[in-house]
């Protein structure tokens, strides 16, 4: 049972890297020698079995297992951690991912599960609503834009998506809406006060709103 749980947890944890088409690096920092060598052996063997049963892959992605003997000294295992953080070559926002993950993990540690679940729901539903609206807007304003995937049934499908998302959001608690509006206000403030003025777009053109024109329009 423990091995099955490890396999399921590993598959879920590695879903995002799999979708990003990046090689999955799994670090195992453990004492491989000395009197504490058998500590955590069940979990270690369970993960190895899960990878083996998956043909060396999880979510369709190759798995690289990194073992680092810390020799019962935490500082000796730092090399393995550094190797896990070498993600520049996949061009993914690894720093932002770690930062957001740590912040929300701390929030989840001190927040009731039902409140956290509703906050996640309203955040996800609002994101889906904005995406559906963006599909409608871009289909009309940028019809020539290359698209890897085209939403079928426009405008019916996006409108149905907006309607269902708003319907579900309307049934959430008032406290959830208050927290969502506060969080949204903070995000908009950061965007308009900093991000919009410092965003680098289209090969180095700095977005300054209407005050600066791109070289193509000059």
Tab-separated table of C-alpha atoms in Angstrom:
chain	number	residue	atom	x	y	z
A	1	UNK	CA	0.000	0.000	0.000
A	2	UNK	CA	2.838	2.383	0.862
A	3	UNK	CA	4.472	1.773	-2.514
A	4	UNK	CA	1.221	2.514	-4.340
A	5	UNK	CA	0.806	5.753	-2.409
A	6	UNK	CA	4.359	6.763	-3.256
A	7	UNK	CA	3.765	6.013	-6.938
A	8	UNK	CA	0.540	8.034	-7.035
A	9	UNK	CA	2.068	10.962	-5.165
A	10	UNK	CA	5.104	10.976	-7.424
A	11	UNK	CA	2.955	10.912	-10.566
A	12	UNK	CA	0.848	13.836	-9.367
A	13	UNK	CA	3.861	15.850	-8.273
A	14	UNK	CA	5.559	15.367	-11.629
A	15	UNK	CA	2.533	16.229	-13.763
A	16	UNK	CA	3.513	19.871	-14.261
A	17	UNK	CA	7.085	19.148	-15.441
A	18	UNK	CA	5.705	16.494	-17.753
A	19	UNK	CA	3.385	18.991	-19.398
A	20	UNK	CA	6.298	21.386	-19.733
A	21	UNK	CA	8.204	18.702	-21.713
A	22	UNK	CA	11.170	18.922	-19.364
A	23	UNK	CA	13.292	16.147	-17.987
A	24	UNK	CA	12.197	15.306	-14.480
A	25	UNK	CA	14.926	15.461	-11.852
A	26	UNK	CA	14.206	13.656	-8.603
A	27	UNK	CA	16.633	14.289	-5.771
A	28	UNK	CA	16.962	11.888	-2.878
A	29	UNK	CA	19.133	13.209	-0.082
A	30	UNK	CA	19.787	10.359	2.298
A	31	UNK	CA	22.460	8.886	4.495
A	32	UNK	CA	23.817	6.019	2.426
A	33	UNK	CA	26.422	4.893	4.919
A	34	UNK	CA	26.898	4.779	8.664
A	35	UNK	CA	24.515	3.848	11.485
A	36	UNK	CA	21.619	5.859	9.997
A	37	UNK	CA	21.802	4.316	6.529
A	38	UNK	CA	18.478	2.459	6.885
A	39	UNK	CA	16.452	5.522	7.888
A	40	UNK	CA	13.816	6.192	5.228
A	41	UNK	CA	14.743	3.047	3.292
A	42	UNK	CA	11.078	2.057	2.771
A	43	UNK	CA	10.243	5.359	1.081
A	44	UNK	CA	13.393	5.225	-1.020
A	45	UNK	CA	12.740	1.669	-2.221
A	46	UNK	CA	9.083	2.494	-2.852
A	47	UNK	CA	9.966	5.337	-5.177
A	48	UNK	CA	12.507	3.192	-7.032
A	49	UNK	CA	9.833	0.537	-7.527
A	50	UNK	CA	7.360	3.132	-8.815
A	51	UNK	CA	9.861	4.410	-11.379
A	52	UNK	CA	10.782	0.863	-12.411
A	53	UNK	CA	7.145	-0.128	-12.920
A	54	UNK	CA	6.650	2.995	-15.022
A	55	UNK	CA	9.392	1.959	-17.416
A	56	UNK	CA	11.739	4.644	-16.143
A	57	UNK	CA	9.206	7.346	-16.926
A	58	UNK	CA	6.439	9.220	-15.149
A	59	UNK	CA	3.828	11.112	-17.129
A	60	UNK	CA	5.680	10.180	-20.314
A	61	UNK	CA	8.842	11.969	-19.210
A	62	UNK	CA	12.247	10.413	-18.509
A	63	UNK	CA	13.227	10.399	-14.862
A	64	UNK	CA	16.755	11.106	-13.669
A	65	UNK	CA	17.313	9.836	-10.154
A	66	UNK	CA	19.972	11.813	-8.292
A	67	UNK	CA	21.436	10.226	-5.176
A	68	UNK	CA	23.581	12.266	-2.858
A	69	UNK	CA	25.244	10.802	0.220
A	70	UNK	CA	25.128	13.486	2.889
A	71	UNK	CA	27.376	11.397	5.172
A	72	UNK	CA	25.117	12.390	8.085
A	73	UNK	CA	26.087	16.040	7.469
A	74	UNK	CA	23.423	18.357	5.986
A	75	UNK	CA	25.982	20.581	4.245
A	76	UNK	CA	27.355	17.614	2.303
A	77	UNK	CA	23.973	17.131	0.601
A	78	UNK	CA	23.750	20.674	-0.757
A	79	UNK	CA	25.389	19.629	-4.013
A	80	UNK	CA	22.365	17.487	-4.807
A	81	UNK	CA	20.022	20.389	-4.150
A	82	UNK	CA	22.034	22.613	-6.489
A	83	UNK	CA	21.783	20.011	-9.218
A	84	UNK	CA	18.005	19.982	-8.839
A	85	UNK	CA	17.901	23.739	-9.365
A	86	UNK	CA	19.751	23.654	-12.691
A	87	UNK	CA	16.667	24.307	-14.810
A	88	UNK	CA	17.775	27.271	-16.914
A	89	UNK	CA	18.080	25.180	-20.062
A	90	UNK	CA	14.359	24.355	-20.116
A	91	UNK	CA	13.444	28.069	-20.123
A	92	UNK	CA	10.851	27.733	-17.373
A	93	UNK	CA	10.214	30.284	-14.605
A	94	UNK	CA	11.776	28.108	-11.930
A	95	UNK	CA	12.451	30.995	-9.516
A	96	UNK	CA	8.850	32.207	-9.672
A	97	UNK	CA	7.581	28.646	-9.295
A	98	UNK	CA	9.645	28.073	-6.156
A	99	UNK	CA	8.710	31.462	-4.701
A	100	UNK	CA	4.982	31.040	-5.265
A	101	UNK	CA	5.098	27.447	-4.048
A	102	UNK	CA	6.831	28.370	-0.795
A	103	UNK	CA	4.514	31.327	-0.138
A	104	UNK	CA	1.357	29.315	-0.701
A	105	UNK	CA	2.691	26.374	1.289
A	106	UNK	CA	3.141	28.718	4.250
A	107	UNK	CA	-0.378	30.087	3.746
A	108	UNK	CA	-1.816	26.560	3.575
A	109	UNK	CA	-0.048	25.604	6.799
A	110	UNK	CA	-1.970	28.193	8.827
A	111	UNK	CA	-5.306	28.364	6.984
A	112	UNK	CA	-8.328	26.057	7.450
A	113	UNK	CA	-8.710	23.603	4.597
A	114	UNK	CA	-12.268	24.649	3.695
A	115	UNK	CA	-11.263	28.312	3.415
A	116	UNK	CA	-8.214	27.428	1.340
A	117	UNK	CA	-10.311	25.233	-0.964
A	118	UNK	CA	-12.774	28.045	-1.651
A	119	UNK	CA	-9.947	30.501	-2.346
A	120	UNK	CA	-8.428	28.062	-4.816
A	121	UNK	CA	-11.834	27.570	-6.428
A	122	UNK	CA	-12.539	31.259	-6.898
A	123	UNK	CA	-9.026	31.869	-8.228
A	124	UNK	CA	-9.282	29.043	-10.748
A	125	UNK	CA	-12.797	29.965	-11.845
A	126	UNK	CA	-11.864	33.625	-12.309
A	127	UNK	CA	-8.837	32.590	-14.392
A	128	UNK	CA	-11.023	30.384	-16.599
A	129	UNK	CA	-13.476	33.266	-16.975
A	130	UNK	CA	-10.756	35.655	-18.138
A	131	UNK	CA	-9.337	33.058	-20.530
A	132	UNK	CA	-12.761	32.504	-22.080
A	133	UNK	CA	-13.245	36.247	-22.510
A	134	UNK	CA	-9.752	36.518	-24.012
A	135	UNK	CA	-10.664	33.865	-26.589
A	136	UNK	CA	-13.625	35.979	-27.702
A	137	UNK	CA	-11.604	39.196	-27.819
A	138	UNK	CA	-8.575	37.767	-29.635
A	139	UNK	CA	-10.703	35.877	-32.134
A	140	UNK	CA	-12.184	39.230	-33.173
A	141	UNK	CA	-9.179	41.559	-32.789
A	142	UNK	CA	-6.347	39.178	-33.831
A	143	UNK	CA	-7.864	36.592	-36.181
A	144	UNK	CA	-4.518	36.152	-37.996
A	145	UNK	CA	-2.615	35.235	-34.815
A	146	UNK	CA	-0.982	31.755	-35.097
A	147	UNK	CA	-2.722	29.323	-32.755
A	148	UNK	CA	-1.581	25.870	-31.706
A	149	UNK	CA	-5.162	25.111	-30.690
A	150	UNK	CA	-8.420	26.732	-31.783
A	151	UNK	CA	-11.413	26.635	-29.485
A	152	UNK	CA	-14.357	25.058	-31.324
A	153	UNK	CA	-17.847	26.510	-31.314
A	154	UNK	CA	-16.885	30.162	-30.829
A	155	UNK	CA	-18.643	32.173	-29.449
A	156	UNK	CA	-20.962	29.571	-27.877
A	157	UNK	CA	-18.334	27.534	-25.987
A	158	UNK	CA	-16.511	30.553	-24.444
A	159	UNK	CA	-19.813	32.140	-23.428
A	160	UNK	CA	-20.962	28.905	-21.799
A	161	UNK	CA	-17.636	28.702	-19.978
A	162	UNK	CA	-18.031	32.243	-18.650
A	163	UNK	CA	-21.597	31.550	-17.567
A	164	UNK	CA	-20.817	28.316	-15.723
A	165	UNK	CA	-17.762	29.810	-13.996
A	166	UNK	CA	-19.713	32.846	-12.795
A	167	UNK	CA	-22.529	30.575	-11.620
A	168	UNK	CA	-20.129	28.533	-9.490
A	169	UNK	CA	-18.411	31.650	-8.159
A	170	UNK	CA	-21.753	33.112	-7.104
A	171	UNK	CA	-22.270	30.228	-4.657
A	172	UNK	CA	-19.036	30.827	-2.735
A	173	UNK	CA	-19.033	32.468	0.693
A	174	UNK	CA	-18.859	36.223	1.175
A	175	UNK	CA	-15.552	35.896	3.038
A	176	UNK	CA	-14.071	34.175	-0.001
A	177	UNK	CA	-15.178	37.050	-2.232
A	178	UNK	CA	-13.696	39.633	0.142
A	179	UNK	CA	-10.343	37.837	0.231
A	180	UNK	CA	-10.431	37.431	-3.545
A	181	UNK	CA	-11.100	41.138	-4.135
A	182	UNK	CA	-8.286	42.106	-1.757
A	183	UNK	CA	-5.890	39.736	-3.508
A	184	UNK	CA	-7.045	41.013	-6.901
A	185	UNK	CA	-6.512	44.607	-5.791
A	186	UNK	CA	-2.962	43.811	-4.691
A	187	UNK	CA	-2.250	42.127	-8.007
A	188	UNK	CA	-3.644	45.014	-10.052
A	189	UNK	CA	-1.649	47.502	-7.993
A	190	UNK	CA	1.574	45.616	-8.678
A	191	UNK	CA	0.717	45.427	-12.368
A	192	UNK	CA	-0.100	49.096	-12.916
A	193	UNK	CA	2.553	50.513	-10.581
A	194	UNK	CA	5.461	48.299	-11.646
A	195	UNK	CA	4.885	45.419	-14.067
A	196	UNK	CA	3.211	47.398	-16.849
A	197	UNK	CA	6.016	49.961	-16.919
A	198	UNK	CA	8.836	47.426	-16.762
A	199	UNK	CA	7.531	44.586	-18.918
A	200	UNK	CA	9.857	43.515	-21.742
A	201	UNK	CA	7.879	42.416	-24.778
A	202	UNK	CA	8.559	41.403	-28.381
A	203	UNK	CA	12.304	41.068	-28.314
A	204	UNK	CA	13.240	43.829	-25.934
A	205	UNK	CA	10.584	46.480	-26.511
A	206	UNK	CA	9.605	47.944	-23.163
A	207	UNK	CA	5.872	48.388	-22.740
A	208	UNK	CA	5.182	51.968	-21.677
A	209	UNK	CA	1.560	52.152	-22.654
A	210	UNK	CA	0.513	54.716	-25.217
A	211	UNK	CA	3.371	57.066	-24.366
A	212	UNK	CA	5.934	55.012	-26.331
A	213	UNK	CA	5.405	53.536	-29.767
A	214	UNK	CA	7.043	50.411	-31.062
A	215	UNK	CA	9.644	50.758	-33.846
A	216	UNK	CA	7.208	49.259	-36.364
A	217	UNK	CA	4.724	52.091	-35.876
A	218	UNK	CA	7.122	55.008	-35.890
